[in-house]
Amino acid sequence: MRRTLILGATSAIAAATARLLTERGDALYLVARDAAKLGAVAQDLRARGAAVQSAVADLTDTKRHEALLAAAADALGGLDVVLIAYGTLADQAACEADYRVAERELRTNLLSVVSLLTHLANRMEAQRSGTIAVISSVAGDRGRASNYVYGSAKGALSLFAQGLRNRLHPSGVRVVTIKPGLVDTPMTAHLKKNPLFASPEAVAKGVVRALDGGPEVVYLPAFWHLVMLGIRALPEGLFKRLRL
Amino acid sequence: MSGAESAYTSQYTSWGRYPRAQHRVRRLAWRHDAEAALTPGDGTVLPYAYGRSYGDVCLNDGGTLIDTRALNRLIAFDPQTGVLRAEAGVSLEQVLAFAVPRGFFLPVSPGTRYVSLAGAVANDVHGKNHHRAGTFGRHVRAFELLRSDSASGRAGCTRTRTDSASGRAGCTRTRTDSASGRAGCTRTRTDGARLVCSPEENPELFRATVGGLGLTGLMLWVEIALKPIRSAELEVETIKFANLDEFFELSAESDATHDYTVAWVDCAASGATLGRGLLMRGNEAADGPLTPHTTRRLNVPLEAPNALLNPLSIRAFNALYYHKRRAKVVRTRQHYSSFFYPLDALGGWNKLYGPRGLLQYQCVLPYAGDAGPLKMIFRAVADSGMGSPLAVLKVFGDLPSPGMLSFPRPGVTLALDFPNAGARTLALLARLDDIVRAEGGRLYPAKDARMSGRDFRRFYPQWRAFARFVDPRFSSSFWRRVTQDAAQETGGDGEDV
């Protein structure tokens, strides 16, 4: 039985992942900000037979991180897997108009995750085992006019995770970076849907596969790997003229 | 984020893809803040999940659809009794994936598993075991209904706090249930009410909502009693019958020995072969693996050209299908997915009917030993030259349906699929209406896109009693279509005929 902590457990991808982990018997500890949503997700997993514990917390409050992780580790009797799945899709126009909005987005999507990763890295390095998975985004692979604030937070996060992977390799700790493309979730409810959108369930399957082994940087669904190869390969002189 | 909505879109269609409609869409992700979905502002609302009803009961042209597919969480399950409480948008497919490995199955299932729990309640669906189990609604223990109006003025309705039905077997109260406090706060926005309905609690609203076509409020969760199974497989017999009299004999005999019966009729056949077909009957296997279905592999990627399903190809298909089995009786062991959901194997099969869509026609006719009325229908279909590739026949039992507008009643039900060929198809269906009306039968709203308001009100004399329970914020294309001309019809106070 794996002991798994999910931070941001009410996100659609996290909740779908938690169902799959329940089927295989993981003991789960869920953290999310909204008590009612967290309750609904935990109830679903309990009805499916999972051992679920949970805590309500605003993860942007970095001062609480150490205590929160200690409480989760105590409750589970240790930590084998940690999935960091929260984030906000920044309103690009609002970020452009007001630095404070951009700063808030960077705090949520980057700095608070860096704080968690720092605590987790030290904990798992000491125990010399474990898997840390973080949900980044294909948006972090190249800055675009339509969402470069969100994209820069995710891009920096991917880079941070890459460095951490490098640091933790000798201690046997895996660091997994997950880069979903467009996913049909409440986060993207306002976007017009097209065939590029994947379901949270499909992405969750890929997350579980990545937690189990294999490559430590995964695009979900996999076709985004090719798409982003193409997008990264475009020369800047051309790219800046495109409105993507 | 329950209030997310886009501009008008035509992406939401019914399964028949006729008629087409324009909607605003609100996607509802959390049951505790569902009040936001009923906030006034853009016309009437109607819940929508997988769009498997055929005509316009799931459409609300010019209004708003509340997409409930993200309400897909379980709430409680009792592995001893098989009582399951789950959110309204949980599909039967999701229920099966969860329940079958645990040794439970749906008490009643329609011919597709891509139906939400709330949709199954709202259309009070039936299945191949109607003669034993009645309709879906008979197995519903309770549901929670969110109304846009205050229920205090409604006689017999008791307002309940969210999820407070903790006394119900198998359902444990948890911390989240305190979300009811929030429901109280948001009431100022909508003056709505959350009502738990069951045969005992708010029984009138329960009867209105079962078969109530989504018009009585927004269902947030449904509690049903699953039934225990020992295998995911069934022992199935397929038997040829040469005419309708033989069908009725075979059906009566099978109803006594089998949980599930249904027949397919070659409705391109005429003359001496009129009413020939295949009867499928099955019982659950006594032992076997409890493996749920796998997800489908094949999808219809694009619309077929209109000409694909023409009278000639349908005739050929039917004859082939009838003669495929040489023997009079074929015995097989089948997984439930191929027995109950053969069409689900081909995703988007409705697109085979081309861009103009299809029209389903499902009626129930009283039966007292005379196959004459059915023969008239088959003759009318054969004479029209418009074949139906799928003609399904089933004798209903006499277990009463709990809903005011529930379709099933004792007799024989026939379902036909027609490619939409415009006026010709509509003229044929109008002829069939004449037969159904004269025989005292009725049509199934979930399958209908065109019956007249007069016919609907004649078929469902309780419609006026039902109308009192329609939520003032809710409407559908179907409901407007069948009620808009009611006023000119009667001045009286009784039910109109």
XYZ file of C-alpha atoms in Angstrom:
741
model
C 0.000 0.000 0.000
C 1.411 3.315 -1.092
C 0.965 6.363 1.099
C -0.008 9.205 -1.179
C -0.476 12.889 -0.487
C -2.399 14.974 -3.004
C -2.124 18.750 -2.759
C -4.926 20.493 -4.597
C -7.112 17.384 -4.474
C -10.271 19.025 -5.786
C -8.803 19.828 -9.188
C -10.466 17.684 -11.827
C -7.196 15.964 -12.782
C -6.308 15.294 -9.140
C -9.741 13.924 -8.288
C -9.705 11.597 -11.300
C -6.178 10.487 -10.379
C -7.256 9.832 -6.792
C -9.999 7.487 -8.050
C -7.453 5.434 -9.968
C -5.127 5.354 -6.958
C -8.069 4.218 -4.814
C -8.631 1.255 -7.115
C -5.102 0.098 -6.472
C -5.358 0.563 -2.750
C -3.277 3.664 -2.016
C -3.852 5.309 1.348
C -4.707 8.908 0.546
C -4.309 12.227 2.277
C -6.056 15.057 0.467
C -5.458 18.770 0.847
C -7.564 21.511 -0.714
C -8.797 24.978 0.071
C -12.568 24.579 -0.208
C -14.032 22.384 2.540
C -17.252 21.544 0.709
C -15.464 20.531 -2.494
C -12.880 18.560 -0.551
C -15.680 16.810 1.310
C -17.386 15.824 -1.958
C -14.148 14.421 -3.389
C -13.288 12.525 -0.182
C -16.825 11.131 0.048
C -16.585 9.805 -3.521
C -13.320 8.040 -2.736
C -14.621 6.624 0.555
C -17.691 5.239 -1.195
C -15.234 3.481 -3.501
C -13.557 1.930 -0.501
C -10.539 4.187 -0.061
C -8.860 5.029 3.207
C -8.986 8.806 2.937
C -7.883 11.514 5.313
C -8.022 15.162 4.490
C -7.147 18.667 5.570
C -8.427 22.041 4.468
C -5.630 24.485 3.701
C -4.865 27.451 1.501
C -1.664 26.294 -0.138
C -0.577 29.823 -0.991
C 0.067 30.236 2.737
C 3.674 29.043 2.664
C 4.134 29.507 6.418
C 1.895 26.525 7.031
C 3.619 24.194 4.590
C 6.027 22.511 6.975
C 3.340 21.720 9.539
C 0.943 20.587 6.855
C 3.410 18.116 5.375
C 4.329 16.845 8.829
C 0.663 16.286 9.653
C 0.119 14.376 6.401
C 3.205 12.215 6.966
C 2.108 11.487 10.525
C -1.419 10.593 9.486
C -0.229 8.260 6.720
C 2.713 6.883 8.655
C 5.116 8.197 6.026
C 5.037 9.565 2.490
C 5.709 7.529 -0.641
C 4.097 9.701 -3.297
C 3.204 13.377 -3.374
C 1.197 14.898 -6.208
C 1.039 18.679 -6.462
C -1.971 19.446 -8.596
C -3.258 22.920 -7.807
C -3.030 26.041 -9.870
C -4.990 28.921 -11.318
C -5.324 29.842 -14.946
C -4.358 33.494 -14.830
C -6.436 36.131 -16.560
C -3.749 37.425 -18.885
C -5.398 40.775 -19.546
C -5.796 41.446 -15.827
C -2.139 40.530 -15.274
C -1.078 42.967 -17.974
C -3.154 45.734 -16.460
C -2.064 45.247 -12.874
C 1.234 43.839 -11.591
C -0.402 42.829 -8.324
C -2.595 40.359 -10.216
C 0.457 38.973 -12.012
C 2.303 38.707 -8.702
C -0.583 36.796 -7.143
C -0.608 34.358 -10.044
C 3.138 33.816 -9.755
C 2.811 33.240 -6.023
C 0.099 30.628 -6.501
C 1.455 28.810 -9.523
C 5.171 29.077 -8.839
C 6.390 30.351 -5.463
C 4.047 28.373 -3.229
C 4.898 25.215 -5.179
C 8.599 25.974 -4.818
C 8.075 26.189 -1.060
C 6.347 22.798 -0.982
C 8.966 21.242 -3.228
C 11.740 22.537 -1.002
C 10.241 20.929 2.116
C 9.395 17.721 0.273
C 12.819 17.440 -1.336
C 14.560 17.652 2.036
C 12.177 15.149 3.599
C 12.480 12.608 0.794
C 16.188 13.096 0.339
C 16.573 12.140 3.994
C 14.398 9.042 3.657
C 16.163 8.203 0.364
C 12.972 7.167 -1.404
C 9.753 8.527 -2.776
C 8.145 10.177 -5.780
C 7.271 13.830 -6.117
C 5.019 14.670 -9.051
C 4.129 18.182 -10.038
C 1.593 19.260 -12.600
C 3.114 21.907 -14.805
C 1.772 22.762 -18.272
C 2.627 22.823 -21.947
C 2.091 26.573 -21.537
C 5.485 26.649 -19.808
C 7.334 25.489 -22.904
C 7.170 28.785 -24.766
C 5.973 32.268 -23.863
C 2.936 33.364 -25.827
C 1.031 36.618 -25.926
C -2.207 35.012 -24.785
C -0.942 33.586 -21.476
C 2.694 34.382 -20.743
C 2.163 35.126 -17.076
C 0.690 31.675 -16.413
C 3.176 30.247 -18.891
C 6.186 31.817 -17.169
C 5.070 30.468 -13.789
C 4.729 26.969 -15.264
C 7.946 27.313 -17.260
C 9.905 28.288 -14.156
C 8.225 25.445 -12.272
C 9.276 22.933 -14.924
C 12.833 24.224 -14.724
C 12.841 24.092 -10.924
C 11.581 20.505 -11.017
C 14.244 19.640 -13.564
C 16.952 20.930 -11.245
C 15.437 19.105 -8.311
C 15.369 15.869 -10.308
C 19.043 16.353 -10.964
C 19.747 17.009 -7.278
C 17.667 14.102 -5.944
C 18.744 11.470 -8.412
C 21.570 10.110 -6.215
C 19.173 9.640 -3.291
C 16.735 7.561 -5.346
C 13.903 10.084 -5.223
C 11.939 10.518 -8.445
C 10.767 13.948 -9.512
C 8.056 13.773 -12.164
C 7.000 16.749 -14.262
C 3.584 16.412 -15.873
C 2.718 18.735 -18.727
C -0.936 18.484 -19.669
C -2.223 20.216 -22.750
C -5.788 21.460 -22.875
C -7.989 19.601 -20.398
C -11.746 19.883 -20.160
C -12.084 20.961 -16.517
C -13.772 23.732 -14.538
C -10.469 25.649 -14.918
C -11.035 25.835 -18.674
C -14.825 26.049 -18.562
C -14.739 29.459 -20.230
C -12.697 28.263 -23.216
C -14.353 27.033 -26.379
C -13.867 23.274 -26.647
C -12.228 21.599 -29.624
C -10.826 18.126 -30.334
C -7.521 19.087 -28.682
C -9.181 18.985 -25.258
C -8.584 15.824 -23.243
C -10.746 14.511 -20.430
C -9.455 14.651 -16.847
C -9.862 10.846 -16.717
C -7.561 10.347 -19.706
C -4.960 12.671 -18.205
C -5.292 10.907 -14.834
C -4.356 7.595 -16.444
C -1.175 9.201 -17.733
C -0.441 10.690 -14.312
C -0.715 7.271 -12.656
C 1.511 5.728 -15.320
C 4.095 8.436 -14.704
C 3.917 7.903 -10.927
C 4.602 4.207 -11.484
C 7.765 4.636 -13.529
C 9.100 5.439 -16.954
C 10.050 8.886 -18.205
C 10.053 11.622 -15.585
C 8.826 14.345 -17.927
C 5.529 13.490 -19.586
C 3.206 15.326 -21.931
C -0.470 14.377 -21.534
C -1.938 13.342 -23.857
C 1.328 12.277 -25.509
C 0.687 14.083 -28.805
C 1.492 17.374 -27.067
C 5.106 16.278 -27.010
C 5.176 16.562 -30.802
C 3.123 19.726 -30.855
C 5.483 21.421 -28.409
C 8.553 20.165 -30.264
C 7.170 21.994 -33.270
C 6.257 25.109 -31.348
C 9.628 25.298 -29.605
C 11.391 24.831 -32.949
C 9.807 27.886 -34.577
C 12.368 30.673 -34.928
C 11.657 33.626 -32.648
C 11.544 35.992 -35.609
C 8.611 34.076 -36.992
C 7.041 33.127 -33.663
C 6.677 36.709 -32.462
C 4.607 37.522 -35.509
C 2.156 34.719 -34.781
C -0.694 35.355 -32.382
C -0.930 32.039 -30.585
C -17.055 27.267 -10.871
C -20.629 26.478 -11.539
C -21.639 29.610 -13.311
C -19.256 29.286 -16.221
C -21.114 29.769 -19.420
C -20.482 30.621 -22.989
C -22.440 32.434 -25.630
C -25.171 30.644 -27.544
C -23.989 27.372 -29.004
C -25.512 24.646 -31.122
C -23.052 22.035 -29.836
C -25.659 20.419 -27.613
C -27.916 18.111 -29.578
C -30.269 15.299 -28.755
C -29.465 11.769 -29.883
C -31.706 12.042 -32.929
C -29.914 15.287 -33.900
C -33.317 16.632 -34.843
C -34.480 19.250 -34.121
C -31.423 21.476 -33.692
C -31.399 24.136 -31.014
C -29.335 27.056 -29.712
C -28.434 27.216 -26.041
C -26.481 29.052 -23.461
C -24.684 26.512 -21.334
C -23.798 26.528 -17.661
C -21.543 23.779 -16.455
C -22.231 22.629 -12.945
C -19.258 21.077 -11.179
C -20.242 21.020 -7.485
C -23.518 20.069 -5.928
C -23.156 22.342 -2.924
C -23.143 25.544 -4.948
C -25.715 24.539 -7.538
C -27.886 27.540 -6.655
C -25.682 29.668 -8.903
C -26.841 27.663 -11.910
C -30.402 28.835 -11.298
C -29.555 32.506 -10.988
C -32.024 34.394 -13.133
C -30.724 36.215 -16.158
C -30.968 34.211 -19.323
C -34.352 32.698 -19.786
C -35.367 29.262 -18.686
C -33.031 26.447 -17.716
C -33.029 22.688 -18.310
C -30.604 20.073 -16.994
C -28.620 18.201 -19.647
C -26.066 15.407 -19.346
C -25.246 12.951 -22.132
C -28.027 13.915 -24.569
C -29.280 10.374 -25.131
C -32.949 11.205 -25.407
C -33.902 11.384 -29.051
C -36.078 14.382 -29.725
C -36.433 17.627 -27.825
C -37.059 16.682 -24.189
C -33.364 17.427 -23.512
C -33.341 20.672 -25.526
C -34.280 24.187 -24.466
C -33.999 26.273 -27.621
C -33.146 29.897 -26.869
C -32.692 29.148 -23.169
C -29.999 27.697 -20.953
C -28.814 24.146 -20.462
C -27.219 23.156 -17.167
C -24.559 20.631 -18.110
C -24.390 18.236 -15.151
C -21.779 15.808 -16.430
C -19.178 17.026 -13.940
C -21.515 16.032 -11.096
C -20.030 12.557 -11.349
C -19.146 11.660 -7.763
C -20.393 8.896 -5.573
C -21.699 9.876 -2.167
C -22.280 6.631 -0.318
C -22.425 2.937 -1.014
C -23.483 0.111 1.254
C -21.742 -3.086 0.080
C -24.212 -5.178 2.101
C -27.452 -3.828 0.677
C -26.226 -2.395 -2.624
C -27.803 0.979 -1.949
C -25.892 3.624 -3.893
C -26.198 7.354 -3.558
C -24.454 9.286 -6.305
C -24.473 12.695 -7.923
C -26.982 13.375 -10.665
C -24.511 13.364 -13.565
C -23.049 9.944 -12.774
C -23.725 7.817 -15.840
C -25.040 4.275 -15.793
C -21.723 3.365 -17.357
C -19.904 4.803 -14.328
C -22.292 2.988 -11.994
C -21.580 -0.326 -13.749
C -17.809 0.183 -13.721
C -18.067 0.664 -9.961
C -20.765 -1.850 -9.073
C -20.129 -4.910 -11.240
C -16.780 -5.879 -9.647
C -18.542 -5.544 -6.290
C -21.278 -7.945 -7.371
C -24.071 -5.504 -8.125
C -25.943 -4.451 -11.238
C -28.484 -1.854 -12.295
C -31.996 -2.942 -11.304
C -33.261 -1.589 -14.647
C -31.274 -0.418 -17.642
C -32.191 1.148 -20.966
C -30.419 0.155 -24.182
C -27.492 2.503 -23.644
C -25.273 2.933 -20.597
C -24.417 6.535 -21.524
C -27.326 7.930 -19.542
C -27.068 9.954 -16.348
C -28.786 8.798 -13.171
C -30.903 11.937 -13.173
C -31.779 11.394 -16.836
C -32.839 7.834 -16.070
C -35.123 9.187 -13.352
C -36.424 12.091 -15.426
C -37.442 9.781 -18.277
C -38.358 6.903 -15.946
C -36.565 4.567 -18.320
C -37.396 0.901 -18.732
C -35.471 -2.119 -19.873
C -35.696 -5.682 -21.025
C -36.864 -6.756 -17.559
C -39.911 -4.519 -17.357
C -42.152 -7.552 -16.853
C -40.230 -8.386 -13.678
C -38.853 -5.105 -12.372
C -41.012 -2.305 -13.775
C -39.403 1.048 -14.500
C -36.193 2.633 -13.180
C -38.229 4.878 -10.910
C -39.433 1.912 -8.861
C -35.865 1.370 -7.670
C -35.176 4.985 -6.780
C -35.161 5.406 -3.019
C -34.686 9.151 -2.943
C -33.203 12.150 -4.699
C -32.447 15.730 -3.835
C -34.134 18.392 -5.880
C -33.059 22.016 -6.061
C -35.984 24.307 -6.796
C -35.681 27.888 -7.932
C -38.777 28.890 -6.022
C -39.472 28.663 -2.333
C -41.196 25.425 -1.579
C -42.993 26.787 1.453
C -46.135 27.548 -0.473
C -46.241 24.119 -2.022
C -48.568 21.811 -0.211
C -46.920 18.723 1.128
C -43.329 19.745 0.542
C -40.949 19.641 3.415
C -37.774 21.599 3.094
C -34.753 19.591 4.012
C -31.197 20.453 4.781
C -28.664 19.161 2.298
C -27.780 15.515 2.557
C -29.509 15.370 5.880
C -31.196 12.084 5.126
C -28.556 10.418 7.212
C -30.938 7.837 8.531
C -31.021 6.165 5.165
C -29.294 2.820 5.089
C -25.756 2.860 3.928
C -25.372 6.581 3.845
C -23.083 7.990 6.411
C -23.048 11.592 7.286
C -19.737 13.269 6.855
C -18.214 16.642 7.345
C -19.115 17.869 3.904
C -22.770 17.555 4.601
C -22.466 20.744 6.538
C -22.511 22.420 3.140
C -26.168 22.861 3.898
C -25.190 25.951 5.792
C -24.036 27.420 2.503
C -27.229 26.477 0.766
C -28.953 28.566 3.366
C -26.780 31.570 2.605
C -27.304 31.437 -1.115
C -31.024 31.211 -0.763
C -31.174 34.981 -0.867
C -30.055 34.841 -4.481
C -32.653 32.431 -5.762
C -35.067 31.922 -2.909
C -34.652 28.294 -3.869
C -35.084 25.239 -1.784
C -33.403 21.880 -1.545
C -35.876 19.088 -1.110
C -35.210 15.443 -0.484
C -37.921 13.490 -2.275
C -38.805 9.849 -1.810
C -41.978 7.783 -1.837
C -42.439 8.905 1.787
C -40.936 12.390 1.820
C -42.449 14.980 -0.537
C -44.195 12.092 -2.295
C -46.103 14.271 -4.783
C -42.947 15.982 -5.984
C -41.316 12.554 -6.145
C -44.079 11.297 -8.445
C -43.869 14.423 -10.574
C -40.077 14.221 -10.925
C -39.914 10.517 -11.823
C -40.684 10.720 -15.524
C -40.905 14.509 -15.145
C -38.534 15.257 -18.046
C -36.223 17.419 -15.961
C -38.832 20.121 -15.504
C -39.492 19.956 -11.768
C -36.124 21.265 -10.591
C -32.479 20.291 -10.643
C -31.693 16.836 -9.306
C -28.424 16.921 -7.355
C -28.134 13.301 -6.305
C -30.049 10.088 -6.705
C -30.165 7.086 -4.404
C -30.961 3.736 -6.001
C -31.090 0.140 -4.889
C -28.739 -1.967 -7.010
C -29.346 -5.679 -7.321
C -26.869 -8.430 -6.478
C -25.409 -10.505 -9.307
C -23.119 -13.524 -9.276
C -21.763 -13.009 -12.770
C -21.321 -10.291 -15.345
C -22.576 -12.744 -17.969
C -25.979 -13.924 -19.070
C -27.326 -17.128 -20.497
C -29.065 -15.979 -23.656
C -31.344 -17.657 -26.157
C -32.165 -16.156 -29.523
C -35.323 -17.570 -31.068
C -36.758 -16.961 -34.514
C -40.441 -16.190 -34.864
C -42.300 -16.165 -38.150
C -45.075 -13.707 -37.305
C -46.531 -11.544 -34.542
C -48.834 -14.184 -33.092
C -45.837 -16.392 -32.598
C -44.021 -13.451 -30.994
C -46.740 -12.945 -28.410
C -46.812 -16.649 -27.559
C -43.072 -16.792 -27.242
C -42.948 -13.598 -25.212
C -45.549 -14.784 -22.704
C -43.740 -18.067 -22.284
C -40.382 -16.301 -21.907
C -41.643 -13.745 -19.383
C -42.390 -16.627 -17.037
C -38.931 -18.125 -17.305
C -36.582 -15.234 -18.099
C -35.633 -11.972 -16.423
C -34.925 -10.267 -19.729
C -36.845 -10.426 -22.980
C -36.810 -8.257 -26.075
C -37.451 -8.829 -29.747
C -36.193 -7.393 -32.985
C -38.611 -7.306 -35.906
C -37.802 -7.220 -39.590
C -40.110 -4.399 -40.450
C -39.142 -4.403 -44.102
C -40.896 -7.780 -44.372
C -44.481 -7.778 -45.602
C -47.209 -10.138 -46.755
C -46.729 -13.634 -45.411
C -43.540 -12.713 -43.596
C -45.001 -9.636 -41.873
C -43.855 -9.414 -38.267
C -41.080 -11.966 -38.414
C -38.142 -11.457 -36.132
C -35.847 -12.644 -33.389
C -36.624 -12.841 -29.698
C -33.748 -12.546 -27.264
C -34.268 -13.803 -23.741
C -31.766 -14.049 -20.948
C -31.059 -14.840 -17.334
C -28.030 -13.919 -15.325
C -25.466 -16.678 -15.210
C -25.196 -18.349 -11.814
C -21.441 -17.974 -11.739
C -18.714 -16.307 -13.705
C -16.319 -13.395 -13.629
C -17.495 -10.031 -12.332
C -15.666 -8.114 -15.032
C -17.158 -4.782 -16.044
C -17.350 -3.676 -19.652
C -14.330 -2.247 -21.383
C -14.601 1.121 -23.019
C -15.644 1.146 -26.621
C -13.070 0.940 -29.355
C -14.903 2.152 -32.441
C -16.265 5.586 -33.090
C -18.190 6.946 -36.020
C -15.907 9.869 -36.824
C -18.055 11.763 -39.303
C -21.607 12.066 -40.428
C -22.586 9.472 -42.990
C -24.052 10.746 -46.248
C -27.828 10.853 -46.233
C -28.013 8.021 -48.706
C -26.296 5.424 -46.528
C -29.451 4.289 -44.782
C -31.877 4.071 -47.665
C -34.867 1.740 -48.017
C -32.828 -0.704 -50.042
C -29.891 -0.959 -47.650
C -32.255 -1.248 -44.704
C -34.198 -4.040 -46.395
C -30.977 -5.885 -47.141
C -29.692 -5.415 -43.615
C -32.919 -6.685 -42.093
C -33.106 -9.758 -44.289
C -29.479 -10.568 -43.590
C -29.947 -10.114 -39.867
C -33.010 -12.352 -39.824
C -31.397 -15.110 -41.834
C -27.991 -14.877 -40.158
C -29.135 -17.451 -37.649
C -30.117 -20.668 -39.339
C -31.303 -22.516 -36.266
C -34.645 -21.791 -34.648
C -32.999 -21.436 -31.232
C -29.423 -20.337 -30.565
C -28.012 -20.512 -27.044
C -25.051 -18.352 -26.050
C -23.372 -16.974 -22.989
C -22.907 -13.217 -23.324
C -21.287 -10.465 -21.366
C -23.840 -7.909 -20.178
C -22.357 -5.250 -22.440
C -23.178 -7.111 -25.653
C -26.591 -8.213 -24.380
C -27.780 -4.882 -23.009
C -25.718 -2.366 -24.955
C -24.902 -3.727 -28.413
C -25.082 -0.251 -29.944
C -22.779 1.320 -27.365
C -19.946 -0.613 -29.012
C -20.156 1.845 -31.888
C -19.732 5.343 -30.491
C -21.804 8.016 -32.190
C -23.846 5.539 -34.248
C -26.509 8.219 -34.591
C -24.238 9.934 -37.112
C -24.851 7.029 -39.489
C -28.218 8.630 -40.156
C -26.612 11.594 -41.849
C -26.810 15.325 -41.294
C -30.614 15.418 -41.078
C -30.638 13.040 -38.153
C -33.136 10.386 -37.260
C -36.606 10.169 -35.824
C -37.461 7.541 -33.269
C -40.986 6.408 -32.793
C -41.849 4.484 -29.665
C -45.392 3.680 -28.715
C -47.137 1.391 -26.293
C -50.391 -0.292 -27.311
C -52.767 -2.173 -25.073
C -52.720 -5.868 -25.899
C -55.541 -8.301 -25.303
C -54.702 -11.146 -27.600
C -55.076 -9.279 -30.867
C -51.951 -8.486 -32.849
C -54.044 -6.515 -35.355
C -53.016 -2.985 -34.338
C -49.328 -3.899 -34.498
C -49.858 -5.429 -37.901
C -51.465 -2.168 -39.032
C -48.353 -0.312 -37.926
C -45.985 -2.710 -39.671
C -48.121 -2.580 -42.792
C -48.078 1.215 -42.765
C -44.295 1.158 -42.456
C -43.891 -1.453 -45.193
C -46.321 0.448 -47.492
C -44.427 3.692 -46.995
C -41.287 2.084 -48.380
C -39.351 3.661 -45.544
C -37.649 0.942 -43.621
C -36.559 1.067 -40.027
C -33.293 -0.735 -39.422
C -34.156 -1.108 -35.769
C -37.627 -2.256 -34.806
C -37.745 -3.372 -31.205
C -40.703 -5.057 -29.574
C -41.266 -5.779 -25.898
C -44.251 -6.726 -23.810
C -44.552 -4.533 -20.714
C -45.583 -6.045 -17.405
C -48.249 -4.654 -15.119
C -46.057 -3.255 -12.343
C -47.171 0.361 -11.972
C -44.696 3.162 -12.711
C -44.349 5.679 -9.912
C -44.258 8.764 -12.135
C -47.159 10.941 -13.238
C -45.801 11.086 -16.789
C -44.142 7.666 -16.892
C -44.499 6.087 -20.306
C -44.740 2.326 -19.660
C -48.111 0.742 -19.063
C -49.387 -2.805 -19.617
C -49.314 -3.729 -23.281
C -46.743 -4.031 -26.006
C -44.171 -1.398 -26.874
C -42.651 -0.908 -30.288
C -39.657 1.305 -31.056
C -38.750 2.270 -34.614
C -35.851 4.313 -36.016
C -36.274 6.294 -39.219
C -33.721 8.332 -41.099
C -35.163 11.819 -41.292
C -36.397 12.213 -44.855
C -38.431 15.305 -44.071
C -42.100 15.518 -44.960
C -42.353 11.886 -46.059
C -41.155 10.645 -42.694
C -43.392 13.034 -40.803
C -46.398 11.928 -42.870
C -45.733 8.278 -42.067
C -45.385 9.017 -38.360
C -48.636 10.983 -38.421
C -50.330 7.887 -39.872
C -48.875 5.812 -37.070
C -50.187 8.387 -34.577
C -53.699 7.757 -35.888
C -53.360 4.055 -35.146
C -51.869 4.604 -31.698
C -54.560 7.125 -30.815
C -57.384 4.892 -32.049
C -56.041 1.935 -30.107
C -55.685 3.845 -26.857
C -51.917 3.696 -26.853
C -49.409 6.450 -26.327
C -45.979 7.733 -27.331
C -42.767 8.020 -25.329
C -41.678 11.653 -24.814
C -37.994 10.650 -24.497
C -38.128 9.382 -28.070
C -40.361 12.048 -29.532
C -39.643 15.125 -31.629
C -42.992 15.775 -33.254
C -46.157 14.451 -31.610
C -48.923 17.028 -31.452
C -49.734 18.814 -28.220
C -53.261 17.450 -28.453
C -51.959 13.920 -28.623
C -49.563 14.433 -25.736
C -52.333 15.758 -23.531
C -54.620 12.916 -24.541
C -51.885 10.327 -23.906
C -50.939 11.825 -20.540
C -54.147 13.049 -18.903
C -52.216 13.742 -15.684
C -50.262 16.459 -17.474
C -52.225 19.261 -15.793
C -51.593 17.835 -12.339
C -47.952 17.495 -13.351
C -47.758 21.070 -14.651
C -48.285 22.401 -11.119
C -44.927 20.911 -10.166
C -42.958 22.390 -13.050
C -40.349 24.750 -11.642
C -41.089 28.290 -12.875
C -37.460 28.694 -14.022
C -37.457 25.418 -15.966
C -38.686 24.650 -19.446
C -37.811 22.591 -22.506
C -38.428 22.710 -26.222
C -40.602 19.629 -25.791
C -42.693 21.102 -22.991
C -43.388 24.317 -24.872
C -44.224 22.362 -28.002
C -46.808 20.120 -26.371
C -48.398 22.668 -24.054
C -48.407 25.955 -25.978
C -51.712 25.306 -27.738
C -53.439 23.906 -24.644
C -55.131 27.136 -23.643
C -57.263 27.482 -26.765
C -58.424 23.953 -26.437
C -60.441 23.813 -23.254
C -62.143 26.316 -21.123
C -63.043 23.732 -18.550
C -61.314 22.908 -15.345
C -60.882 19.199 -15.911
C -58.280 17.316 -17.889
C -58.675 17.986 -21.560
C -59.252 15.173 -24.003
